[in-house]
Short mmCIF file of C-alpha atoms in Angstrom, two decimals:
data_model
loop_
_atom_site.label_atom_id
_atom_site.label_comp_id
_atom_site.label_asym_id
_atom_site.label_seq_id
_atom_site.Cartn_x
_atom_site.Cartn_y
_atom_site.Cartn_z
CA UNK K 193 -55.73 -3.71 -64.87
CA UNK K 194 -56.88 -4.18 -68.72
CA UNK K 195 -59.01 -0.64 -67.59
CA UNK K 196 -56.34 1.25 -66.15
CA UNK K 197 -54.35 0.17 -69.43
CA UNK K 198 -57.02 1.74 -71.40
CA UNK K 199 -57.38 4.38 -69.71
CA UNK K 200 -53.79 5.25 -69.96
CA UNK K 201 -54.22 5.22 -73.91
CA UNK K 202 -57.07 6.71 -74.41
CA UNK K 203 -55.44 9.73 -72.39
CA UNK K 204 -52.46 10.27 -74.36
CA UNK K 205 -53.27 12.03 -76.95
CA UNK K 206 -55.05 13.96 -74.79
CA UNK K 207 -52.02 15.02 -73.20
CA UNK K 208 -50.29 15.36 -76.29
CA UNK K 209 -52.54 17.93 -77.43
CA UNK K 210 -52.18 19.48 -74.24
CA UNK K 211 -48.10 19.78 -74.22
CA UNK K 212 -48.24 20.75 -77.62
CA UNK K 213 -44.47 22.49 -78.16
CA UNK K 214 -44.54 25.57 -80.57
CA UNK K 215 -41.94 26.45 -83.01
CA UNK K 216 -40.49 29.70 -83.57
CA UNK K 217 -42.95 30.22 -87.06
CA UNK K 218 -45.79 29.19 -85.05
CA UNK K 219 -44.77 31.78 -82.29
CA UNK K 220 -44.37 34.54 -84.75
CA UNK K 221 -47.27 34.36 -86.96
CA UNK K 222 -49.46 33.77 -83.69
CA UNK K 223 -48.35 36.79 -82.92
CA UNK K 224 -48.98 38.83 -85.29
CA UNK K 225 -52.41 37.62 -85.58
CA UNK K 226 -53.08 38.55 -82.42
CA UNK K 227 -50.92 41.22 -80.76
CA UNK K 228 -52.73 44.48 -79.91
CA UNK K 229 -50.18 46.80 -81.41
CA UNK K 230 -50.37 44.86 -84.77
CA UNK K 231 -54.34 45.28 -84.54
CA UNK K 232 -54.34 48.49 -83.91
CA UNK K 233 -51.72 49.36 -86.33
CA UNK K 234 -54.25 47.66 -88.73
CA UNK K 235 -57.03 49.45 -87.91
CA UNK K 236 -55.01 52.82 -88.97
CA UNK K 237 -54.21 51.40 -91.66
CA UNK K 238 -58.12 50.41 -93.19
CA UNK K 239 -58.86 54.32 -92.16
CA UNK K 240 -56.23 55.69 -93.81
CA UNK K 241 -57.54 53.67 -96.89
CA UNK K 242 -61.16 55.25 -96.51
CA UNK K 243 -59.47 58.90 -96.70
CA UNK K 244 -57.85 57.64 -99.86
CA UNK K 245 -61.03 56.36 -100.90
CA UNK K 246 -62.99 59.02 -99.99
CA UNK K 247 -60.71 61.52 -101.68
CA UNK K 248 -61.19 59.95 -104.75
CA UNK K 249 -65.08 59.91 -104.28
CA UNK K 250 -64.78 63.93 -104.06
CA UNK K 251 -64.22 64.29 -107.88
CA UNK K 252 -68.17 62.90 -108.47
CA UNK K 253 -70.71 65.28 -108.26
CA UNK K 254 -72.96 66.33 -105.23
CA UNK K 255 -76.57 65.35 -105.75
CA UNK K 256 -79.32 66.26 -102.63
CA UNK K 257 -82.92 66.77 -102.65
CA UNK K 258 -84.81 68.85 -100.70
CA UNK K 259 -88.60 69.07 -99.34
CA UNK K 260 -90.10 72.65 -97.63
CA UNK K 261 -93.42 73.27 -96.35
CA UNK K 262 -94.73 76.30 -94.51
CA UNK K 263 -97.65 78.93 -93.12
CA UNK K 264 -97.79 82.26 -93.55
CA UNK K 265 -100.52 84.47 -91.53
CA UNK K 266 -101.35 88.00 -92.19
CA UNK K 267 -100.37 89.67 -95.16
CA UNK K 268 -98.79 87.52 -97.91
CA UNK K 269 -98.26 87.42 -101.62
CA UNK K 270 -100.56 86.00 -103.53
CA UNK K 271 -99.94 84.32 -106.85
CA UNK K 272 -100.42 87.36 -108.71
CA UNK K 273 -97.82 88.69 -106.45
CA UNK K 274 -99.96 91.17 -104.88
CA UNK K 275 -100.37 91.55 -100.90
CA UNK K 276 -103.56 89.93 -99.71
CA UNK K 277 -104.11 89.92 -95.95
CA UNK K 278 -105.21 86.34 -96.17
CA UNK K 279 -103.53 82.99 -94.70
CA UNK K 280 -101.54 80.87 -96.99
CA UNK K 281 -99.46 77.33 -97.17
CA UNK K 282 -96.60 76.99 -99.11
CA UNK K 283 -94.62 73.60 -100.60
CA UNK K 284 -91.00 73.28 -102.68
CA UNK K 285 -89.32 69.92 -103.81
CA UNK K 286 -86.10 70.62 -105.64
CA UNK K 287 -83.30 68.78 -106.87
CA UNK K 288 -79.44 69.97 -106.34
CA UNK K 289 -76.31 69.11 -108.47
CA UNK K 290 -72.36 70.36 -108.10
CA UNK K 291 -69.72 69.48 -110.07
CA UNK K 292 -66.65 70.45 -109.63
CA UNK K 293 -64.56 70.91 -112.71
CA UNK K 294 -61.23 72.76 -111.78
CA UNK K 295 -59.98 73.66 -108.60
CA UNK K 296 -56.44 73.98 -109.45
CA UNK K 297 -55.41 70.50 -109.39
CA UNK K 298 -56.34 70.11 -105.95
CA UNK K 299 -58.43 67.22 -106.15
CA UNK K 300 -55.96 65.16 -108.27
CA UNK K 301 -53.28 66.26 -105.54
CA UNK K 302 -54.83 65.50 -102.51
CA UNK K 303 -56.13 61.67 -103.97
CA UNK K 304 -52.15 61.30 -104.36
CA UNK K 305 -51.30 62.39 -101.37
CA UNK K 306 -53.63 60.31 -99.56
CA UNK K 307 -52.89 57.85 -101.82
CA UNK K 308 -48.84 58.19 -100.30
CA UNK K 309 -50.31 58.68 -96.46
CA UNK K 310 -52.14 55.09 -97.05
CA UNK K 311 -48.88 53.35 -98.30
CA UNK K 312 -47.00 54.53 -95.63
CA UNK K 313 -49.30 53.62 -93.08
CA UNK K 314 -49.08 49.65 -94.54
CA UNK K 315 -45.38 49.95 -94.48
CA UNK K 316 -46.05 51.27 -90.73
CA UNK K 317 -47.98 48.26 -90.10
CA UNK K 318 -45.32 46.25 -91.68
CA UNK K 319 -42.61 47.29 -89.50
CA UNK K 320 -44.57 46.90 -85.74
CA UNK K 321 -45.11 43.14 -87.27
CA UNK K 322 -40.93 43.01 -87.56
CA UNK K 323 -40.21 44.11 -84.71
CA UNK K 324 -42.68 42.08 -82.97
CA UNK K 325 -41.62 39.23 -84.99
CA UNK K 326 -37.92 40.20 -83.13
CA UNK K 327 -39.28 39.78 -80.09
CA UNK K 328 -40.82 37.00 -80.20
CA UNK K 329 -37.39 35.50 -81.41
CA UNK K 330 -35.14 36.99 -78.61
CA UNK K 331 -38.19 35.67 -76.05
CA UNK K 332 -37.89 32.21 -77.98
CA UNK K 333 -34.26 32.03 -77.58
CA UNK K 334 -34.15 33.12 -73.97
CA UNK K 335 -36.76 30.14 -73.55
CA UNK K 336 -34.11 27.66 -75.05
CA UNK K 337 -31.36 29.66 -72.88
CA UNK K 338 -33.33 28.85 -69.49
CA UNK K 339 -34.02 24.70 -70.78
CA UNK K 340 -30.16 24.40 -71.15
CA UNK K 341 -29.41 26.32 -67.38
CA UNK K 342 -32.18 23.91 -66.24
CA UNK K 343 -30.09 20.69 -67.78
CA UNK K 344 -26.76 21.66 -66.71
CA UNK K 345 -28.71 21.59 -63.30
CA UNK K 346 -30.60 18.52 -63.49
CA UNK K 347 -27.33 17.10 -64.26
CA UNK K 348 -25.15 18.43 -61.80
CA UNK K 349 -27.96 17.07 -59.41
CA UNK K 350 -27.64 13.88 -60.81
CA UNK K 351 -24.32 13.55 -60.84
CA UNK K 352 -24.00 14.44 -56.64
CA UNK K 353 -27.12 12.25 -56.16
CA UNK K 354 -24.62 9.28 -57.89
CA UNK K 355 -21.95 10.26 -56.15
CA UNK K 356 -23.77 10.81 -52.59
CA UNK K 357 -25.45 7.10 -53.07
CA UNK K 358 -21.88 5.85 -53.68
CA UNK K 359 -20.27 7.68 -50.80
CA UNK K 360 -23.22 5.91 -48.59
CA UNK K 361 -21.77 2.03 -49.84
CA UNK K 362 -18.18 3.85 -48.70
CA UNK K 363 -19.27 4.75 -45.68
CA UNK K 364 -21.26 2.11 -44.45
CA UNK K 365 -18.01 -0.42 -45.05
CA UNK K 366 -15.78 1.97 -43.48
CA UNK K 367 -13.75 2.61 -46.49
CA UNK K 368 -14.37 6.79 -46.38
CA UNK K 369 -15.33 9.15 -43.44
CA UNK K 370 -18.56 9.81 -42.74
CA UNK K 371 -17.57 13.72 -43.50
CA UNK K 372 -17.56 13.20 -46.82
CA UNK K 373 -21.00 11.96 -46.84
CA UNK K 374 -22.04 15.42 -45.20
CA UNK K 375 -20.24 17.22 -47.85
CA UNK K 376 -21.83 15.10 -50.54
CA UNK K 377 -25.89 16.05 -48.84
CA UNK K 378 -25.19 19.68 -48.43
CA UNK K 379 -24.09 20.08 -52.45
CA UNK K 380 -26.85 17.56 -53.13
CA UNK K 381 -29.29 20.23 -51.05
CA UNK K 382 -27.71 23.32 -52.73
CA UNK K 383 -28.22 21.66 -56.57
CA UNK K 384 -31.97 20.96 -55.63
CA UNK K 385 -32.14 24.65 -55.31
CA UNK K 386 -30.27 25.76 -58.02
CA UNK K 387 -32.82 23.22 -60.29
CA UNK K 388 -35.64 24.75 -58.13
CA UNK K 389 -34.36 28.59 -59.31
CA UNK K 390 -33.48 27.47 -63.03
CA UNK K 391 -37.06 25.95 -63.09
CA UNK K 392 -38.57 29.30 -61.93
CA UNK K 393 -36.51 31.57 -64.57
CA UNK K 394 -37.92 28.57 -67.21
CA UNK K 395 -41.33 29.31 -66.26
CA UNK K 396 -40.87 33.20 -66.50
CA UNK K 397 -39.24 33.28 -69.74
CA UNK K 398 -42.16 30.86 -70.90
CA UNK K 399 -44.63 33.29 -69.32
CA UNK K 400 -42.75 36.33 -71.19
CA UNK K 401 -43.47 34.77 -74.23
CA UNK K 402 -46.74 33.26 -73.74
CA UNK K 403 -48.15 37.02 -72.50
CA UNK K 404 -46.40 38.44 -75.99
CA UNK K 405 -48.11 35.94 -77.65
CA UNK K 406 -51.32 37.20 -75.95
CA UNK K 407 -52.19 33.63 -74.43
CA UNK K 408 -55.24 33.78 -72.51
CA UNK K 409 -54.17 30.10 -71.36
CA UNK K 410 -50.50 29.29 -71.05
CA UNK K 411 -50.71 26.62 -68.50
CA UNK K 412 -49.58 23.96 -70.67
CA UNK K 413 -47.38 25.90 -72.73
CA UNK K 414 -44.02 25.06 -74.10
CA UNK K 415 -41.77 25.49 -77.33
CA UNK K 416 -39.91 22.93 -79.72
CA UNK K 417 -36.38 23.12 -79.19
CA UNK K 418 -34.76 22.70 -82.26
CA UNK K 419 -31.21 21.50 -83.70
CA UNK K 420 -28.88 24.74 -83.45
CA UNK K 421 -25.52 24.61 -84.89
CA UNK K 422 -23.93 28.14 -85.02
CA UNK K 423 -22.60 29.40 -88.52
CA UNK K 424 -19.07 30.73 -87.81
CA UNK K 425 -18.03 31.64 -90.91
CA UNK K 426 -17.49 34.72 -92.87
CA UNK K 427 -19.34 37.85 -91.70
CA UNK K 428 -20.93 39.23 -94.29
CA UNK K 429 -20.52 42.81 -94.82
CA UNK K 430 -22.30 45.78 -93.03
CA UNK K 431 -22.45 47.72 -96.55
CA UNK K 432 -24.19 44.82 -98.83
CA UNK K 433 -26.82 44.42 -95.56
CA UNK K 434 -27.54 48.21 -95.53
CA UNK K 435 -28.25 48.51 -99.50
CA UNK K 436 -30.52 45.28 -98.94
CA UNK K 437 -32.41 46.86 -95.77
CA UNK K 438 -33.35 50.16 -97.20
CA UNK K 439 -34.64 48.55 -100.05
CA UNK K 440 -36.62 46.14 -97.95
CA UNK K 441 -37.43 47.07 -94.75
CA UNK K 442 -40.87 49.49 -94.30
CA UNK K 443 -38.62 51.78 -92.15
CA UNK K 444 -37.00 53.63 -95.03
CA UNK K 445 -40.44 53.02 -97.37
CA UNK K 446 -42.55 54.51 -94.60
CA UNK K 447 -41.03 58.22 -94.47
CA UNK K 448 -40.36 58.13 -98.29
CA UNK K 449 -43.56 57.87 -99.28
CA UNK K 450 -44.38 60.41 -96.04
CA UNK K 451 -42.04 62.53 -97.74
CA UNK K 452 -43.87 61.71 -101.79
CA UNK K 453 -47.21 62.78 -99.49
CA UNK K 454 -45.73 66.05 -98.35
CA UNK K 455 -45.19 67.40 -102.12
CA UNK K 456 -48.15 66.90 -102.83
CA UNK K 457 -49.59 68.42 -100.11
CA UNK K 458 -47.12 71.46 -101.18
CA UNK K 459 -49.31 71.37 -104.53
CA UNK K 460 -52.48 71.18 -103.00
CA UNK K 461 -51.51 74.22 -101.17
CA UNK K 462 -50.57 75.92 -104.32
CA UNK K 463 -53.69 74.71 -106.02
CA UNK K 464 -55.68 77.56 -103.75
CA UNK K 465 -53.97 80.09 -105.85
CA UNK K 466 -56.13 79.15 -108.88
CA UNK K 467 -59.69 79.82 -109.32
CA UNK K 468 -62.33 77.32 -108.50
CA UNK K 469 -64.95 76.24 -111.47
CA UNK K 470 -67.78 74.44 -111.19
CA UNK K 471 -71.21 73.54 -112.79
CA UNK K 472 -74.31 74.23 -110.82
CA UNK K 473 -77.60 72.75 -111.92
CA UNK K 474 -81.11 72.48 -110.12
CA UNK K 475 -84.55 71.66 -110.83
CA UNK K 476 -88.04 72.23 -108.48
CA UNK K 477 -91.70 72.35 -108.23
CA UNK K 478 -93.40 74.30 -105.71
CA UNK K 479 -97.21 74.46 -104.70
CA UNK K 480 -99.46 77.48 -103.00
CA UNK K 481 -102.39 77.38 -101.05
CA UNK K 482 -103.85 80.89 -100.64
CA UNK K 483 -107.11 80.89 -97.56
CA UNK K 484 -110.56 81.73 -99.20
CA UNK K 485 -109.71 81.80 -102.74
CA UNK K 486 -110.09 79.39 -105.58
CA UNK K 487 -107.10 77.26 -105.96
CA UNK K 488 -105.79 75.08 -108.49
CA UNK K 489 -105.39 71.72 -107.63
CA UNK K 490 -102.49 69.93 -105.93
CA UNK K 491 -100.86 67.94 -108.85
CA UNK K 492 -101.84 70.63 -111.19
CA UNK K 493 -99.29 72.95 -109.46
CA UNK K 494 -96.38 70.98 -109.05
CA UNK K 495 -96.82 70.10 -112.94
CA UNK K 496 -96.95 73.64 -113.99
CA UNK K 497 -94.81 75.00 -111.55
CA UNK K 498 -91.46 73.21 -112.59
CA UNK K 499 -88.36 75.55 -113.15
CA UNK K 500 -84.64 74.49 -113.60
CA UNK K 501 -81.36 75.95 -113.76
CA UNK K 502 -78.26 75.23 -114.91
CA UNK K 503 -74.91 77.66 -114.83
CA UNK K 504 -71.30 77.60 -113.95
CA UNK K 505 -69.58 79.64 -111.38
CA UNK K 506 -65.96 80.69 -110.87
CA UNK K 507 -64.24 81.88 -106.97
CA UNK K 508 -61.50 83.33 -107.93
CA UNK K 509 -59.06 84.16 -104.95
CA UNK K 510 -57.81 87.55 -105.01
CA UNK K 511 -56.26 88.37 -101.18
CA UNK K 512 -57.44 85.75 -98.33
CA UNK K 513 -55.05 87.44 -95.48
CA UNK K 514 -52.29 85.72 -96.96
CA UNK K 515 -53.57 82.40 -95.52
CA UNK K 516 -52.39 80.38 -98.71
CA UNK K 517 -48.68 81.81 -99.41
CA UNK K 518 -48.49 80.63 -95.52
CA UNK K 519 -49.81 77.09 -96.35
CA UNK K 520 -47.52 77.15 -99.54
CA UNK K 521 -44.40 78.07 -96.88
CA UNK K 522 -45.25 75.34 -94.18
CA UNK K 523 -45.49 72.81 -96.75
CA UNK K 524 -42.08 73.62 -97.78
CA UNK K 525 -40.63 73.54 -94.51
CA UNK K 526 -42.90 70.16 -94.15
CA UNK K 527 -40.42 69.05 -96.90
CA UNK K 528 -37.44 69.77 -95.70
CA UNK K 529 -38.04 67.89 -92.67
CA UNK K 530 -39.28 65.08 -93.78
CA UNK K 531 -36.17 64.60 -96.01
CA UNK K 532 -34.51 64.76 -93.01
CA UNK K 533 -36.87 62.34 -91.38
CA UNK K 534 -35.76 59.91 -94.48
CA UNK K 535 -32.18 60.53 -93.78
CA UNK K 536 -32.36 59.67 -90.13
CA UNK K 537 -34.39 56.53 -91.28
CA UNK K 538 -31.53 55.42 -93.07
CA UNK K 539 -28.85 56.68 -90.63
CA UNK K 540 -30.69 54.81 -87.50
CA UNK K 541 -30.82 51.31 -90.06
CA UNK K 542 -27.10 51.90 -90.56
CA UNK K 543 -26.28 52.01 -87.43
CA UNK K 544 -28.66 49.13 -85.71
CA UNK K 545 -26.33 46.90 -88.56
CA UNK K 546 -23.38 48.29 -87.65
CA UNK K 547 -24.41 47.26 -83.57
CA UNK K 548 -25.56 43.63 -84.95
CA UNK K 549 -22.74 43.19 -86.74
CA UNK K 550 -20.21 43.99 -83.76
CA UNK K 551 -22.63 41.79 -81.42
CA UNK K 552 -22.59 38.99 -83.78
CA UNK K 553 -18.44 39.29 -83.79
CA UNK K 554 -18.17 39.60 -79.84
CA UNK K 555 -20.80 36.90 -79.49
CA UNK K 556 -19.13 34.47 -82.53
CA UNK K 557 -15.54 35.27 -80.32
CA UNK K 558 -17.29 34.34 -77.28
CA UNK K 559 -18.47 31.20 -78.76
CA UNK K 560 -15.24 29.99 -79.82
CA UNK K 561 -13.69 30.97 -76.60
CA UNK K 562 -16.62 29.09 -74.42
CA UNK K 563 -15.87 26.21 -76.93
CA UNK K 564 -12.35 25.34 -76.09
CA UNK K 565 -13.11 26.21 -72.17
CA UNK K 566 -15.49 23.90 -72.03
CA UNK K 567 -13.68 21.58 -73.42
CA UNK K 568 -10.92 22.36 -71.28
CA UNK K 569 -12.84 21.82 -68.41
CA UNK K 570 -14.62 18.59 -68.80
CA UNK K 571 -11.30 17.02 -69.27
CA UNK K 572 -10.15 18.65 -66.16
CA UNK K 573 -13.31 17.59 -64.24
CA UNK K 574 -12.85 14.16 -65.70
CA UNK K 575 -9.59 14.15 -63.92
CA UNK K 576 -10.59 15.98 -60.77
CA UNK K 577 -13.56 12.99 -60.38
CA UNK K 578 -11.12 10.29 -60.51
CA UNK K 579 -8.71 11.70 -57.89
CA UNK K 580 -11.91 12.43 -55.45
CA UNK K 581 -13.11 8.95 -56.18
CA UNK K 582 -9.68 7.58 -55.39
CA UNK K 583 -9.13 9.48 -52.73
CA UNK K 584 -6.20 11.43 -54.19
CA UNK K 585 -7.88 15.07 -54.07
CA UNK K 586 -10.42 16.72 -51.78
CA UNK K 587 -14.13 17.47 -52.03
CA UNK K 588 -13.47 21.05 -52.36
CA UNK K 589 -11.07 20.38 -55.15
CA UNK K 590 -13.82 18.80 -56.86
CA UNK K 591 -16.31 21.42 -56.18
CA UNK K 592 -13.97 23.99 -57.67
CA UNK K 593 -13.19 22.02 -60.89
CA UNK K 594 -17.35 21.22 -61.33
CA UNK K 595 -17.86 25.05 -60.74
CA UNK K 596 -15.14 25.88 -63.43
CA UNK K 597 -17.27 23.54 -65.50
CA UNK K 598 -20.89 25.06 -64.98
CA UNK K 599 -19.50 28.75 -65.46
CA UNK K 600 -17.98 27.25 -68.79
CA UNK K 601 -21.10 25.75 -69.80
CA UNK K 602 -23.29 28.84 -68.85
CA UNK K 603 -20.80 31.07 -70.50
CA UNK K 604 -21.49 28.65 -73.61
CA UNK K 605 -24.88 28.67 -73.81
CA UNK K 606 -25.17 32.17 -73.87
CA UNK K 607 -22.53 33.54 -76.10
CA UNK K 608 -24.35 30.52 -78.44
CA UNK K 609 -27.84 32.13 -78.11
CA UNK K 610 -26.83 35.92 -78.21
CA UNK K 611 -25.00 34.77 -81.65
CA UNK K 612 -27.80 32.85 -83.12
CA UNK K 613 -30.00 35.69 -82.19
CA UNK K 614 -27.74 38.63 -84.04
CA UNK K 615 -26.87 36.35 -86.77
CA UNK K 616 -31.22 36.16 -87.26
CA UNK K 617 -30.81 40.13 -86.91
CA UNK K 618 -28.81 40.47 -89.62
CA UNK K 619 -30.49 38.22 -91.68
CA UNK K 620 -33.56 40.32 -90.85
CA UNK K 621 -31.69 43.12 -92.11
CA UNK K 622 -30.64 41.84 -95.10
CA UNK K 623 -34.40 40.56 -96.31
CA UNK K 624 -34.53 37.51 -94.99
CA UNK K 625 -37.25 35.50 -93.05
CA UNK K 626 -36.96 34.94 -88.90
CA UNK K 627 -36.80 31.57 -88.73
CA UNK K 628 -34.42 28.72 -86.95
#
């Protein structure tokens, strides 16, 4: 006995561990940690960073060395530049530089506009975590949704299992009719499936979540349910919500600075107009081997033979098939559409508050409603039990009134979720965190 006892506690916190309940913060930031979309939304975003990088890299100069060797056979020029018809070997080493030093501001514009293409990409990246972060929360909720159907059901069970085990006392002294016993095990069969199919849609709706969470092992998993009490009062106001979102959210931020990236683009296109200036500078040795002749020694060459160079040079565009007034009209019409794509930003924010906002009314009204029926109908169950225990009302009487009841509760314990859940939507909206 004294080992099964220890046994026993050395194995509950083992099983603690294992039943571990997770909260909706835990949910959401396990999420974005590890759903794929977030990854590879944050992948984009690191190599839209290099380009920025690596457009600001472009304004140092080019540097690259280079190393030649080679035969010649038959006749060749000799170091007095004369043809000999002799074999020779041949050797360079030089050193390359290029800086560019105007190329009509296109450098400058092009950091900036990658600069604007890596900013919107974060606020990209920013908005797949919110509306993951969403869905995780309407998952959580439909988790705590499916616990209370499973409750009602373990209690209606209970309730006909009391009420069966009653009607079997009854019975047995002769004081009811054994028909009412039948009655009793048929309901007390049809509640052990409903608590069967509400413990099924409790273990898809955990699974739902689990596989958004990207749970490689979800065996043992479960969430906290916490302490809800709906806020009913004042609505706030579908105006004040939109001024905080498109300040806020990434939506809005995203095609802005899309839109910031397409002027510039419109000036790097313009840039092409300008010439291009640049300084040039080289410096090289070279050695020569000429068959059957004297010839000077190895380092002896490459120390006389040194030459450098150093020179500017200007490409200035004159007609290139009118391939940059073309790129200076796309980028214009680039523009214009991505100030539309800025409006429609806005206009699709407006109207996913105004849709919250009339959810969270019809969902508050449903509430209330669901409120006073329920309510209504556990007093009228209340009575309905007495009579059947007295023997004043039937079993179908009963039935009906405990059916009234469920539909009540049900109808509760959604219009209570769906409001919680748009109530978090707008809070979302208006710059607040998803939390319960």
């Amino acid at each position: 006995m004294k080992k099964i006892i220890l046994i026993t506690l050395l194995a509950i916190p083992i099983i603690g561990f294992a039943q571990k309940q997770w909260t909706l913060t835990e949910c959401i930031h396990h999420a974005i940690e590890n759903n794929i979309q977030i990854r590879q939304a944050g992948i984009l975003t690191e190599s839209n960073q290099m380009q920025w990088n690596q457009a600001r890299n472009n304004r140092l100069p080019n540097l690259n060395a280079g190393l030649s060797d080679g035969f010649s056979f038959g006749r060749t020029l000799d170091r007095d530049n004369q043809y000999v018809n002799q074999n020779s070997n041949s050797a360079d080493a030089s050193l390359n530089a290029n800086i560019p030093l105007f190329q009509g501001f296109q450098l400058a514009n092009t950091i900036a506009a990658q600069r604007f293409n890596f900013m919107a990409s974060v606020e990209d990246h920013q908005k797949i975590k919110n509306d993951i972060s969403l869905q995780v929360a309407s998952y959580y909720l439909n988790v705590l949704v499916q616990k209370e159907f499973l409750k009602i059901a373990q209690n209606q069970r209970d309730l006909t299992d009391t009420l069966l085990n009653r009607s079997e006392i009854l019975v047995n002294s002769g004081r009811e009719p054994i028909s009412k016993l039948y009655e009793l095990k048929a309901q007390l069969a049809n509640d052990n499936f409903n608590v069967t199919t509400a413990e099924k849609n409790l273990s898809l709706a955990l699974l739902d979540l689990a596989q958004l969470l990207e749970l490689e092992n979800f065996s043992t998993f479960d969430v906290a349910v916490p302490i809800l009490l709906p806020d009913i009062s004042e609505m706030p106001i579908p105006a004040v919500i939109f001024e905080n979102a498109i300040v806020t959210l990434p939506n809005v931020k995203a095609e802005e600075f899309r839109l910031e990236r397409s002027k510039k683009n419109l000036d790097v296109a313009r840039g092409a107009y300008f010439p291009n200036l640049s300084l040039n500078a080289s410096t090289a040795t070279s050695y020569f081997y000429l068959n059957g002749v004297p010839n000077e020694a190895f380092g002896t060459q490459l120390s006389n033979n040194w030459r450098s160079y150093i020179g500017v040079s200007m490409n200035i565009p004159i007609f290139n098939r009118m391939s940059v007034r073309t790129n200076v009209s796309q980028s214009k019409l680039q523009i214009q559409n991505q100030e539309l794509e800025v409006e429609n930003a806005k206009k699709i924010i407006y109207k996913d508050i105004q849709r919250a906002m009339l959810n969270a009314k019809v969902s508050k009204d449903r509430y209330v409603a669901a409120e006073n029926s329920v309510r209504a109908n556990q007093e009228s169950f209340r009575f309905v039990a007495q009579a059947f225990e007295s023997g004043r009302t039937t079993f179908f009487d009963m039935q009906q009134s405990r059916y009234n009841l469920e539909r009540a509760l049900s109808e509760q314990i959604q219009a209570k979720y769906e409001f919680i859940f748009n109530t978090k939507v707008l809070d979302f909206y208006n710059g607040k965190e998803i939390e319960l």
